[in-house]
mmCIF file of C-alpha atoms in Angstrom:
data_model
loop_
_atom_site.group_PDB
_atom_site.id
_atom_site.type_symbol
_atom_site.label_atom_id
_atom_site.label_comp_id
_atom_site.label_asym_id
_atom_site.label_seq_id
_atom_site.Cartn_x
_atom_site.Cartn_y
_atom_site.Cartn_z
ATOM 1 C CA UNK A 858 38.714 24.167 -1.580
ATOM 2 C CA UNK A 859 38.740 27.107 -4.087
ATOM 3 C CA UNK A 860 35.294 28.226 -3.084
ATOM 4 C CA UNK A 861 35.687 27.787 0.648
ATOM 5 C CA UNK A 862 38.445 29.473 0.834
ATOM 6 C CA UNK A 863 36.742 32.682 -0.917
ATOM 7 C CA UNK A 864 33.783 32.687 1.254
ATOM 8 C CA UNK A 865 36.089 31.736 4.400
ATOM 9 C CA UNK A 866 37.590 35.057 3.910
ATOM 10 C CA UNK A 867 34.962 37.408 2.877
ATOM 11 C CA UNK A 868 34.545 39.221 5.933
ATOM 12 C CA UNK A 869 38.541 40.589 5.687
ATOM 13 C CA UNK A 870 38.072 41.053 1.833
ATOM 14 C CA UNK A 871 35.648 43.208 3.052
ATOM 15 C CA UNK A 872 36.519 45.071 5.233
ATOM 16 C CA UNK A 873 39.883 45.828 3.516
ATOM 17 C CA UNK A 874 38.114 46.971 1.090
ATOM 18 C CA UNK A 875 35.374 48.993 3.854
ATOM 19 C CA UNK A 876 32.468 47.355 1.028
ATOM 20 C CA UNK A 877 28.929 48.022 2.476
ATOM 21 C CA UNK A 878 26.309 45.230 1.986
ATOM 22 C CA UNK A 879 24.979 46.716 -1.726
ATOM 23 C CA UNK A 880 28.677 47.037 -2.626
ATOM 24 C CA UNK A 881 29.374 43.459 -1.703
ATOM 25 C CA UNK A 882 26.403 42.289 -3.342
ATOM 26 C CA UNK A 883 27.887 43.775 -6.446
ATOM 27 C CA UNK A 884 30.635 42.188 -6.459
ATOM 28 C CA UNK A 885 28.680 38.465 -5.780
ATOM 29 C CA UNK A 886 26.713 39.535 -8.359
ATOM 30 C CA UNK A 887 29.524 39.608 -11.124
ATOM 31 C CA UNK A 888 30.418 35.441 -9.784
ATOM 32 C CA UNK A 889 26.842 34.725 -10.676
ATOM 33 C CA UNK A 890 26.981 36.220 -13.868
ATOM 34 C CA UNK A 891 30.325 34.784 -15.442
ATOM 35 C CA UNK A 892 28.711 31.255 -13.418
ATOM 36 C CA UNK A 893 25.856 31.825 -15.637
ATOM 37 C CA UNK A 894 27.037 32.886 -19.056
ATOM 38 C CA UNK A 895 29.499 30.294 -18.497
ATOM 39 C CA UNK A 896 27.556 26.878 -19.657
ATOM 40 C CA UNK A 897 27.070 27.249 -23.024
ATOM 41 C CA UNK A 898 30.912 27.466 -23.002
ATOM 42 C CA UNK A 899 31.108 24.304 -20.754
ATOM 43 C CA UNK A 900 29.217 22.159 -22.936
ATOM 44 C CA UNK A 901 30.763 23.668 -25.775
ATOM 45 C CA UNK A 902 34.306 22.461 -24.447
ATOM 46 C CA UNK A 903 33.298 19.034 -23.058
ATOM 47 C CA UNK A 904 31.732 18.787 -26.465
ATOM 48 C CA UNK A 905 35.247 19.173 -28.431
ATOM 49 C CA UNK A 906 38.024 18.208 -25.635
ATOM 50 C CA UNK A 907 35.927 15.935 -23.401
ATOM 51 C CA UNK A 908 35.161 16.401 -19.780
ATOM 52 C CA UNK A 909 38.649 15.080 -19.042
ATOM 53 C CA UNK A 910 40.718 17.668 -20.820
ATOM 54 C CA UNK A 911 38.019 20.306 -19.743
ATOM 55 C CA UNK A 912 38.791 19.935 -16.374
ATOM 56 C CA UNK A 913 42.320 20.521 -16.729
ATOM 57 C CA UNK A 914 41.996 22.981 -18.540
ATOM 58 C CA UNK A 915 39.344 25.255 -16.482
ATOM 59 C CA UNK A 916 41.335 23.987 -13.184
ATOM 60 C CA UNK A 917 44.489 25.754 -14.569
ATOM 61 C CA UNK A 918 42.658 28.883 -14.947
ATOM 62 C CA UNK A 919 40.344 28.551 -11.664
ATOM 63 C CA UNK A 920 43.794 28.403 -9.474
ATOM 64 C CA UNK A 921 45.249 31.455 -11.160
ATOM 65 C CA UNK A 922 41.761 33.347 -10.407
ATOM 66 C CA UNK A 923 41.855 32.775 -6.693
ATOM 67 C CA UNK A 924 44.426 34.673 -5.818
ATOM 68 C CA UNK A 925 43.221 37.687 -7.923
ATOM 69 C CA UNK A 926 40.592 38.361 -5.442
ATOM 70 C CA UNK A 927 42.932 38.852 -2.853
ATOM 71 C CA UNK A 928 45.077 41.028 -4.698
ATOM 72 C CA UNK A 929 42.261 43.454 -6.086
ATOM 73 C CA UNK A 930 42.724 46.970 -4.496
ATOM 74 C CA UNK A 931 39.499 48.494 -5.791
ATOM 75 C CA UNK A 932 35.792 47.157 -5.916
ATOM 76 C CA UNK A 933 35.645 47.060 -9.879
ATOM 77 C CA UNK A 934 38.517 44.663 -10.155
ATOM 78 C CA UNK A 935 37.415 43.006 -7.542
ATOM 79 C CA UNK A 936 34.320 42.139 -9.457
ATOM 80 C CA UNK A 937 36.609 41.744 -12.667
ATOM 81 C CA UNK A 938 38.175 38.793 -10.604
ATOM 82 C CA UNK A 939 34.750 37.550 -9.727
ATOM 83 C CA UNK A 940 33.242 37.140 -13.150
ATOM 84 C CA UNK A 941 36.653 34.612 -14.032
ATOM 85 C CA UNK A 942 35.558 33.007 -10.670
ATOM 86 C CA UNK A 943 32.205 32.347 -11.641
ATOM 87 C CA UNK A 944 33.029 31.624 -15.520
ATOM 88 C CA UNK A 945 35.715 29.064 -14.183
ATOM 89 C CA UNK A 946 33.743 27.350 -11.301
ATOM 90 C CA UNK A 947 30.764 26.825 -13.972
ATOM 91 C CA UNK A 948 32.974 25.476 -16.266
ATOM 92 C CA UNK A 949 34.663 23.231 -13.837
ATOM 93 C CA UNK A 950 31.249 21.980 -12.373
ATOM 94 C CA UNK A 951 30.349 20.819 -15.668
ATOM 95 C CA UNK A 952 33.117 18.792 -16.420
ATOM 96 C CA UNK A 953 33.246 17.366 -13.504
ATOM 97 C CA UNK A 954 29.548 16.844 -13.793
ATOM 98 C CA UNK A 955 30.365 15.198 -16.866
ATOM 99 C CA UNK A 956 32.484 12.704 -15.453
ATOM 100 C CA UNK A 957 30.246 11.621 -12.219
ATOM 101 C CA UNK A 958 27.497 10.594 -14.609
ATOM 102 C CA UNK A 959 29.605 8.425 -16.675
ATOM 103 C CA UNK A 960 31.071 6.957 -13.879
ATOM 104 C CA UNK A 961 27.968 6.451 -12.327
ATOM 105 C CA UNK A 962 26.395 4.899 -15.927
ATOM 106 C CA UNK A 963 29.238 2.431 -15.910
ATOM 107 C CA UNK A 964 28.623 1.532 -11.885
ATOM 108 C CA UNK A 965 25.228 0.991 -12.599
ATOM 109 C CA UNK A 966 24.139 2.572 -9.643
ATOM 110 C CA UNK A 967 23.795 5.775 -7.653
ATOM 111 C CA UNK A 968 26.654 7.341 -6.496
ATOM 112 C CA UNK A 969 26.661 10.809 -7.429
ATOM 113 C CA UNK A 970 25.823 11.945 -3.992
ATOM 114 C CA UNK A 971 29.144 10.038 -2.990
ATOM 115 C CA UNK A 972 30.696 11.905 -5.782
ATOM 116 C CA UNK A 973 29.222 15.466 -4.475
ATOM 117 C CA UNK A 974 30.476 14.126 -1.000
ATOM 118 C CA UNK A 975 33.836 15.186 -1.910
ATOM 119 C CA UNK A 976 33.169 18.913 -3.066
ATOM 120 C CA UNK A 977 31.948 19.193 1.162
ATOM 121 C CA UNK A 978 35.105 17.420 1.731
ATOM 122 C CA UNK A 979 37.028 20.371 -0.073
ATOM 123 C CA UNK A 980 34.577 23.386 1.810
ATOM 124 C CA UNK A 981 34.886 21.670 4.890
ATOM 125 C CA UNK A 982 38.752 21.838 4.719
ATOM 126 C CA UNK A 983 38.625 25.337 2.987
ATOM 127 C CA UNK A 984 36.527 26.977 5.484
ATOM 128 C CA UNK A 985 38.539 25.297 8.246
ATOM 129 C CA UNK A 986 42.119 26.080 6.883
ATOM 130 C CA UNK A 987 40.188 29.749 6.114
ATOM 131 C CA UNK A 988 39.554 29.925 9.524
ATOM 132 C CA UNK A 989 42.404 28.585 11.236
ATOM 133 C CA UNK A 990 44.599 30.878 9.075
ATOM 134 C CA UNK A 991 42.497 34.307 9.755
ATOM 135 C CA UNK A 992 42.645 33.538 13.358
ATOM 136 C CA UNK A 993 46.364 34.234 13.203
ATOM 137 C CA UNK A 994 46.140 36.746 10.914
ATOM 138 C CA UNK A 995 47.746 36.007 7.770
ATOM 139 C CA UNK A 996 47.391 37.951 4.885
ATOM 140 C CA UNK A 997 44.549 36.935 2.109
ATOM 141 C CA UNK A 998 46.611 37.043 -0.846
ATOM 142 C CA UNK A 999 49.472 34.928 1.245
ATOM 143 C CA UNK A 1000 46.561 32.325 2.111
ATOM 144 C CA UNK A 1001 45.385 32.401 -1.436
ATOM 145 C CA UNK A 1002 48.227 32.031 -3.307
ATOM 146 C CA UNK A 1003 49.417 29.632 -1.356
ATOM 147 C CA UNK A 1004 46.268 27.148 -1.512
ATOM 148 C CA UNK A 1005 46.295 27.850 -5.376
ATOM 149 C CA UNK A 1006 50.378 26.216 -5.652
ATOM 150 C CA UNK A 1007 49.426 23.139 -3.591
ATOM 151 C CA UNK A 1008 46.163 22.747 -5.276
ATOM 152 C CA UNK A 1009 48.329 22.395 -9.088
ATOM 153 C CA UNK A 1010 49.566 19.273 -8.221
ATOM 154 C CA UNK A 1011 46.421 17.055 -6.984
ATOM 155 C CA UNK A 1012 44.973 18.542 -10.052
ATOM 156 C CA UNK A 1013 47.503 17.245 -12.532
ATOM 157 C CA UNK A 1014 47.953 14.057 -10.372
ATOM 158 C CA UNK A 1015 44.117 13.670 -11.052
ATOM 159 C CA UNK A 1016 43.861 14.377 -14.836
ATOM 160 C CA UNK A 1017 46.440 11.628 -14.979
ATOM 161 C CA UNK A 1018 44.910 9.146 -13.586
ATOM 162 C CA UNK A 1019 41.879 9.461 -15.238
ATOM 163 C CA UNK A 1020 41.090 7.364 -18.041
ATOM 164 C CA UNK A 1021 41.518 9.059 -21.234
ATOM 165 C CA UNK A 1022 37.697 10.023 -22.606
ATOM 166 C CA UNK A 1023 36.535 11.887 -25.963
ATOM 167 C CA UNK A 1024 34.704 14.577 -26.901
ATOM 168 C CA UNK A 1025 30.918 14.421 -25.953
ATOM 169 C CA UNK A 1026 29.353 14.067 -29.644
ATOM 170 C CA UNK A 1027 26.335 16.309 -30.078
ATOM 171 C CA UNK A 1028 23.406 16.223 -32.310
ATOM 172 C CA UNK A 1029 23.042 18.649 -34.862
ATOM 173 C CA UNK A 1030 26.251 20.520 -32.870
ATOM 174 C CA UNK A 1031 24.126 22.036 -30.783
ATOM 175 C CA UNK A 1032 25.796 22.602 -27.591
ATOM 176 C CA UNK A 1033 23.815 24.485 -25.586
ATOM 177 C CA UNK A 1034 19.788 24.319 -25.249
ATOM 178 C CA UNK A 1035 17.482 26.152 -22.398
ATOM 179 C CA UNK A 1036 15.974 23.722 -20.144
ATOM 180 C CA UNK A 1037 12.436 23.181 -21.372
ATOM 181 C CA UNK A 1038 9.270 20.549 -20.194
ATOM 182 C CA UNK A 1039 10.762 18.585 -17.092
ATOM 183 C CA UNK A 1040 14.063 19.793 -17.051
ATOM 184 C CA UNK A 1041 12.414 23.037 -16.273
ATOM 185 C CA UNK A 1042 11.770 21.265 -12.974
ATOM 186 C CA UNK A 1043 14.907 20.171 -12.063
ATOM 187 C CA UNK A 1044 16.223 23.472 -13.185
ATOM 188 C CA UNK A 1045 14.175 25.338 -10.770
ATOM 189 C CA UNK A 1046 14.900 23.337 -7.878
ATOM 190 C CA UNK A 1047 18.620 23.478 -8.302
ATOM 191 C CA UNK A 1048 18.165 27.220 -8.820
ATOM 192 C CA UNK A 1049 16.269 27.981 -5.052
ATOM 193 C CA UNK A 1050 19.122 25.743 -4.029
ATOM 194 C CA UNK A 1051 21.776 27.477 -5.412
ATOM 195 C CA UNK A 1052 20.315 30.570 -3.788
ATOM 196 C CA UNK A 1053 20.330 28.889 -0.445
ATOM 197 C CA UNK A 1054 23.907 27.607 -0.120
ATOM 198 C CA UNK A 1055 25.240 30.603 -2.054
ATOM 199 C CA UNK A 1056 23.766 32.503 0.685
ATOM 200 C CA UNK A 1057 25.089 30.297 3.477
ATOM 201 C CA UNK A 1058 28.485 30.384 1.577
ATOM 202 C CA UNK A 1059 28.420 33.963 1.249
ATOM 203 C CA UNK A 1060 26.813 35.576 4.403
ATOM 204 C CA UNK A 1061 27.234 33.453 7.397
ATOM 205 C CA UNK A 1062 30.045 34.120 8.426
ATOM 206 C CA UNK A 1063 29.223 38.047 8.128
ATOM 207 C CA UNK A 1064 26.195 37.106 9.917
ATOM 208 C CA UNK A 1065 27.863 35.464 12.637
ATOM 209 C CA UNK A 1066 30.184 38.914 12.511
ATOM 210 C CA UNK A 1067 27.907 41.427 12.683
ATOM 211 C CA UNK A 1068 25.009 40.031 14.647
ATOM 212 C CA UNK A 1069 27.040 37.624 17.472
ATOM 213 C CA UNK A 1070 30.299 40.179 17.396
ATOM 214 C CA UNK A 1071 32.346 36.761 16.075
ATOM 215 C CA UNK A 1072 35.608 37.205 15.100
ATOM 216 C CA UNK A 1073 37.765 36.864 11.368
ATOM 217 C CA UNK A 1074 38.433 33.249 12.831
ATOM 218 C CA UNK A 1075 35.083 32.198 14.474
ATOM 219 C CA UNK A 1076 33.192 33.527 11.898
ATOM 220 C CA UNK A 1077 34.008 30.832 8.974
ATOM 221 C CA UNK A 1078 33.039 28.265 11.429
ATOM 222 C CA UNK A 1079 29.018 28.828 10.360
ATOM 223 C CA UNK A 1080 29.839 27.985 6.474
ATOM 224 C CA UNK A 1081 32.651 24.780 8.174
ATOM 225 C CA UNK A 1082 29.342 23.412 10.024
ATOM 226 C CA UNK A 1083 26.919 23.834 6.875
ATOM 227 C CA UNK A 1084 29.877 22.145 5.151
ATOM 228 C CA UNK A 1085 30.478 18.870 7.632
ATOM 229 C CA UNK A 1086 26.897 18.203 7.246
ATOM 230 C CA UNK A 1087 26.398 18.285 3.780
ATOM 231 C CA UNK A 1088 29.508 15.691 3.733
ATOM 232 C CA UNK A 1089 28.274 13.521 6.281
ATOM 233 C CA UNK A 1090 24.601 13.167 4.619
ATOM 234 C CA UNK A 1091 25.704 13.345 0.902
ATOM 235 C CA UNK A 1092 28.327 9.883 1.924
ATOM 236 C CA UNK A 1093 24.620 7.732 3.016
ATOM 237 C CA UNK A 1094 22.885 10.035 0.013
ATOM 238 C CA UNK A 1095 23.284 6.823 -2.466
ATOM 239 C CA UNK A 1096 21.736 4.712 0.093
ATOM 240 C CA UNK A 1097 18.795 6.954 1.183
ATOM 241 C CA UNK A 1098 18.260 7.601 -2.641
ATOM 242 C CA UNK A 1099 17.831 3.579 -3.592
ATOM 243 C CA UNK A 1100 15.617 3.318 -0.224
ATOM 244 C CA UNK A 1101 13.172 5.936 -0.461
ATOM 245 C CA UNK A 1102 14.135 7.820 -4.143
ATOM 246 C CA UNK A 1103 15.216 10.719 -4.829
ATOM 247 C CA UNK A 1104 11.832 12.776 -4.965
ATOM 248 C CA UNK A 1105 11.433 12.323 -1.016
ATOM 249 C CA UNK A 1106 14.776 12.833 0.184
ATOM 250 C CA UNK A 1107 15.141 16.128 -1.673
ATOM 251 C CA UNK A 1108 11.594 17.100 -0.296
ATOM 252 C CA UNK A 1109 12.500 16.162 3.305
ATOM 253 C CA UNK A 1110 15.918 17.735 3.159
ATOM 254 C CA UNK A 1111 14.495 20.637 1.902
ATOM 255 C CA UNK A 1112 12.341 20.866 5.080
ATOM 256 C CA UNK A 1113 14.926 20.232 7.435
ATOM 257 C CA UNK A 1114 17.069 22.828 5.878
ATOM 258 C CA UNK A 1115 13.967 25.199 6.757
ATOM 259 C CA UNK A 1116 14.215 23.995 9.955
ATOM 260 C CA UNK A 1117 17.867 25.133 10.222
ATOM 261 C CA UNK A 1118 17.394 28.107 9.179
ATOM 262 C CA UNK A 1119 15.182 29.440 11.423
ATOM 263 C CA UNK A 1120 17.183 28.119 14.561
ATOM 264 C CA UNK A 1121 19.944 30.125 13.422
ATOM 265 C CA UNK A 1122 18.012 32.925 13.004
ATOM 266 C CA UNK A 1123 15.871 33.004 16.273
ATOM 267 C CA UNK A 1124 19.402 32.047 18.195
ATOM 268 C CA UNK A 1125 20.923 34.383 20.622
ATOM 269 C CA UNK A 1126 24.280 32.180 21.272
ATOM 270 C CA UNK A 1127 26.825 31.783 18.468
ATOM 271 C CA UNK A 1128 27.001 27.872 19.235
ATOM 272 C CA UNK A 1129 23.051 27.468 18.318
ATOM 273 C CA UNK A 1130 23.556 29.608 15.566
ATOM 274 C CA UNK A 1131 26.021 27.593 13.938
ATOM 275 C CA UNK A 1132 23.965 24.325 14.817
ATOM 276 C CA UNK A 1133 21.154 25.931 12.812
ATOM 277 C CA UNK A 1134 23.406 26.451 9.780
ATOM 278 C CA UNK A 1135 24.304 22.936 10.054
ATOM 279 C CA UNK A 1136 21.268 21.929 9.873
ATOM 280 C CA UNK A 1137 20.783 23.638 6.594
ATOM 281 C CA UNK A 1138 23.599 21.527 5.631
ATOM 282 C CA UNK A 1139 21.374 18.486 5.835
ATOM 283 C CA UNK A 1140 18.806 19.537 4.374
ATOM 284 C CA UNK A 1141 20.387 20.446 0.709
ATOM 285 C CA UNK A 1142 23.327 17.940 0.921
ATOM 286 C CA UNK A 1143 21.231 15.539 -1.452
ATOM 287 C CA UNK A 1144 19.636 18.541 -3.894
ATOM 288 C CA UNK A 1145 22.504 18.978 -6.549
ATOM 289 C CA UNK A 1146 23.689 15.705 -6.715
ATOM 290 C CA UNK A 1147 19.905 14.323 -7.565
ATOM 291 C CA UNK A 1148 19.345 17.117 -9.649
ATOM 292 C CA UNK A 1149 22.948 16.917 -12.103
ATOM 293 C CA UNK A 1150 22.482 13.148 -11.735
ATOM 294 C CA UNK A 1151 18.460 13.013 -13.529
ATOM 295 C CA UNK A 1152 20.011 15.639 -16.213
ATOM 296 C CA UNK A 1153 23.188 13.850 -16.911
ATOM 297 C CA UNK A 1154 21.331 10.737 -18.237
ATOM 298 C CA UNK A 1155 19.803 13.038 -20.982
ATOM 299 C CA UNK A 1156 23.498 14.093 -22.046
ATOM 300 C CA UNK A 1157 25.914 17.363 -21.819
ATOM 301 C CA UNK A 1158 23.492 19.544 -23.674
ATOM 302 C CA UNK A 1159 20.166 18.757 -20.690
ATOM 303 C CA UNK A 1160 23.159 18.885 -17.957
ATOM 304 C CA UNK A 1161 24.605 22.154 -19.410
ATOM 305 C CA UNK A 1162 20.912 23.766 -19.493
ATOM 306 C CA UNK A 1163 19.997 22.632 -16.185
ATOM 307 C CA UNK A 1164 23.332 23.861 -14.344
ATOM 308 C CA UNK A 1165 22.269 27.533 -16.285
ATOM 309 C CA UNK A 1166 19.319 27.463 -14.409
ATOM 310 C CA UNK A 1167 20.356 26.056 -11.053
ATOM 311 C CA UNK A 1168 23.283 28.415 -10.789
ATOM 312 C CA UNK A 1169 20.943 31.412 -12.059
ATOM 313 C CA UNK A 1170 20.304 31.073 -8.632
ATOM 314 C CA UNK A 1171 24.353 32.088 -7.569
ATOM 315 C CA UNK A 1172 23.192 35.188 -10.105
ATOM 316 C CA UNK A 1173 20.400 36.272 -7.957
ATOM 317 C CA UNK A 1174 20.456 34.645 -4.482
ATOM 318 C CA UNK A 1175 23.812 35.709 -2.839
ATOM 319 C CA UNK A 1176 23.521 39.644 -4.079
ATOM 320 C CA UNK A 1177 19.866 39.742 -3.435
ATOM 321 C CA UNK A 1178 20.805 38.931 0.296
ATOM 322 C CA UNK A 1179 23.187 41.895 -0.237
ATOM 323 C CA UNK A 1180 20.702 44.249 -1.302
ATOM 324 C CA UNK A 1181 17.683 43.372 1.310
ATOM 325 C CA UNK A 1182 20.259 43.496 3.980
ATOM 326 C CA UNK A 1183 20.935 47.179 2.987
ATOM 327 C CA UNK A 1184 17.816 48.161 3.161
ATOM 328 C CA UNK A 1185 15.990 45.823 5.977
ATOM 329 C CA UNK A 1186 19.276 44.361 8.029
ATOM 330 C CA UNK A 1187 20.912 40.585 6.949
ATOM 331 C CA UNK A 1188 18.577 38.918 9.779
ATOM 332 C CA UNK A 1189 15.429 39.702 7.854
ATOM 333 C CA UNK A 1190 17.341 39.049 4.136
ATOM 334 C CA UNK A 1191 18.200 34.950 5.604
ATOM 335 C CA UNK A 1192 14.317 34.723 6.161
ATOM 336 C CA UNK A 1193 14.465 34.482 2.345
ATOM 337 C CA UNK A 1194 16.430 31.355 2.507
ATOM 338 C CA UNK A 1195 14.409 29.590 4.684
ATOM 339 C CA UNK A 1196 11.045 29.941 2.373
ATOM 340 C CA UNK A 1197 12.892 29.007 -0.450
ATOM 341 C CA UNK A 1198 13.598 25.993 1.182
ATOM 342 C CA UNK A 1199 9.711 25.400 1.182
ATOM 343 C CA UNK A 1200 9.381 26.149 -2.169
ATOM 344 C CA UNK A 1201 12.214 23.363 -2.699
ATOM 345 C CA UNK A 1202 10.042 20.884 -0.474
ATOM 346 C CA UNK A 1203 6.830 21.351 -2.887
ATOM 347 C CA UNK A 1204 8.928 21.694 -6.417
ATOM 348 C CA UNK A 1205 11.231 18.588 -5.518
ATOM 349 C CA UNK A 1206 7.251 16.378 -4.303
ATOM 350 C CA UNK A 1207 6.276 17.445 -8.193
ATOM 351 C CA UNK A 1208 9.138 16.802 -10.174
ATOM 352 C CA UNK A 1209 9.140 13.223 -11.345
ATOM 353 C CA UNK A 1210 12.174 13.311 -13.367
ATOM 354 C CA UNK A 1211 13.931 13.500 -10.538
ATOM 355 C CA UNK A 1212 13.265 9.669 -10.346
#
């Protein structure tokens, strides 16, 4: 919900602010950095509080960050805000992390995609709430600050109910390794996939803006479509992953995500567009949770050093976009995503770990 509602309202952060694409891009840029500076301090706090505490914890300070970015007048606190966005949402996707594999260790089966199922659940509400709300013109920081009060609760309610856990004990206290041998592997693949639905996340709906003329409130509706998807195919993930394993579906996916990608970039009505996006959706629902779920049985320490690669790709992908759309137009930056969704397809055929 946190993130959705962000990227649902890019476009007026934007233009509030009158950002160009490089400007923009700078400001992306500082959520991939605190995102990837922030895992050694994830595993460092799962290792000492527990992935149940940690989420509490980083949830607290993720709600009080939202509705910074609203509130930012100029660019450089905008990006201020972004780097405790990043830092918090890495922190938060670790612990949670954390908590999926042991739940799925004690199950004795896969469900991490079901588990992943639920983050859609939350963009697919975001970006429609996001939407909904910008269509009748209500102010960011309103919409933010709002979200981040209802949000408080469920949280809590959450932490409660969890059984109580303990701290994640570490060899030799090291809490923080970079991926190496096969996690190299999964690493890379979640990093060309972070860099696709960053990009989705971050630039459809300015895409759907500045190319189809859509407005503040159709606009979110590309990133709501690339959401749905990923929910509906990451609730049958479990069952496609004990059919056929994990190594084909993330291969296929990533195809079909190609495949999406270049319908909604050869499309001349907003409709197909967003059909194209949605397609994406397929394609990477099943990446992350495959990926977190082959680290996670190697402990916090693999999972940390994976998620530092995979969300390198926030780092790079989103502001990248940013930058080649200054200088050669956003329609020719998206080609980008699409052939790193081939280079998912061949990576994800290779990496048996994924297994």
């Amino acid at each position: 919900m946190v993130y959705a509602t962000w990227a649902s309202r890019i476009p007026a952060i934007r233009d509030a602010l009158q950002l160009d694409p490089a400007s923009l891009s700078l400001a992306l840029l500082c959520a991939g950095l605190g995102a990837t500076l922030s895992f050694p301090l994830a595993a460092w706090l799962v290792a000492h509080y527990g992935p149940r505490h940690s989420v509490l914890l980083v949830g607290v300070f993720l709600l009080l960050t939202l509705p910074c970015l609203a509130l930012a007048p100029r660019l450089h606190l905008l990006m201020a805000a972004m780097i405790f966005l990043g830092t918090f949402s890495g922190c938060f996707n670790v612990a949670m992390n954390a908590l999926a594999t042991h739940e799925e260790r004690a199950a004795g089966r896969s469900i991490m995609s079901m588990m992943h199922a639920w983050y859609c659940l939350g963009t697919l509400s975001g970006a429609l709430i996001g939407s909904a709300l910008a269509g009748l013109g209500m102010q960011t920081w309103l919409h933010f600050g709002m979200l981040s009060l209802l949000l408080l609760l469920p949280l809590v309610l959450c932490y409660q109910a969890l059984p109580n856990d303990r701290p994640e004990k570490i060899s030799g206290n090291k809490h923080f390794a970079v991926p190496h041998g096969p996690l190299i592997a999964l690493g890379l693949i979640g990093f060309c996939g972070a860099i696709v639905e960053g990009a989705i996340a971050d630039w459809s709906g300015i895409y759907l803006k500045d190319n189809h003329h859509a407005s503040d409130g159709i606009a979110p509706l590309a990133f709501a479509a690339f959401a749905a998807m990923m929910l509906i195919t990451r609730v049958i993930g479990d069952r496609l992953k004990e059919r056929f394993g994990a190594r084909k579906i993330v291969a296929a996916g990533a195809l079909t995500a190609g495949l999406g990608m270049l319908i909604a970039l050869i499309a001349s009505a907003i409709p197909l567009t967003i059909i194209g996006f949605a397609l994406t959706g397929v394609g990477v629902a099943t990446l992350f949770p495959f990926v977190f779920s082959a680290a996670g049985k190697h402990g916090p320490t693999a999972l940390a050093a994976v998620a530092t690669l995979s969300y390198a790709g926030t780092l790079v992908g989103p502001p990248a976009i940013g930058f080649l759309a200054h200088g050669f137009g956003l329609h020719l930056a998206l080609v980008l995503v699409g052939v790193l969704c081939l280079a998912v397809a061949l990576a994800a055929s290779r990496a048996k770990w994924l297994e």
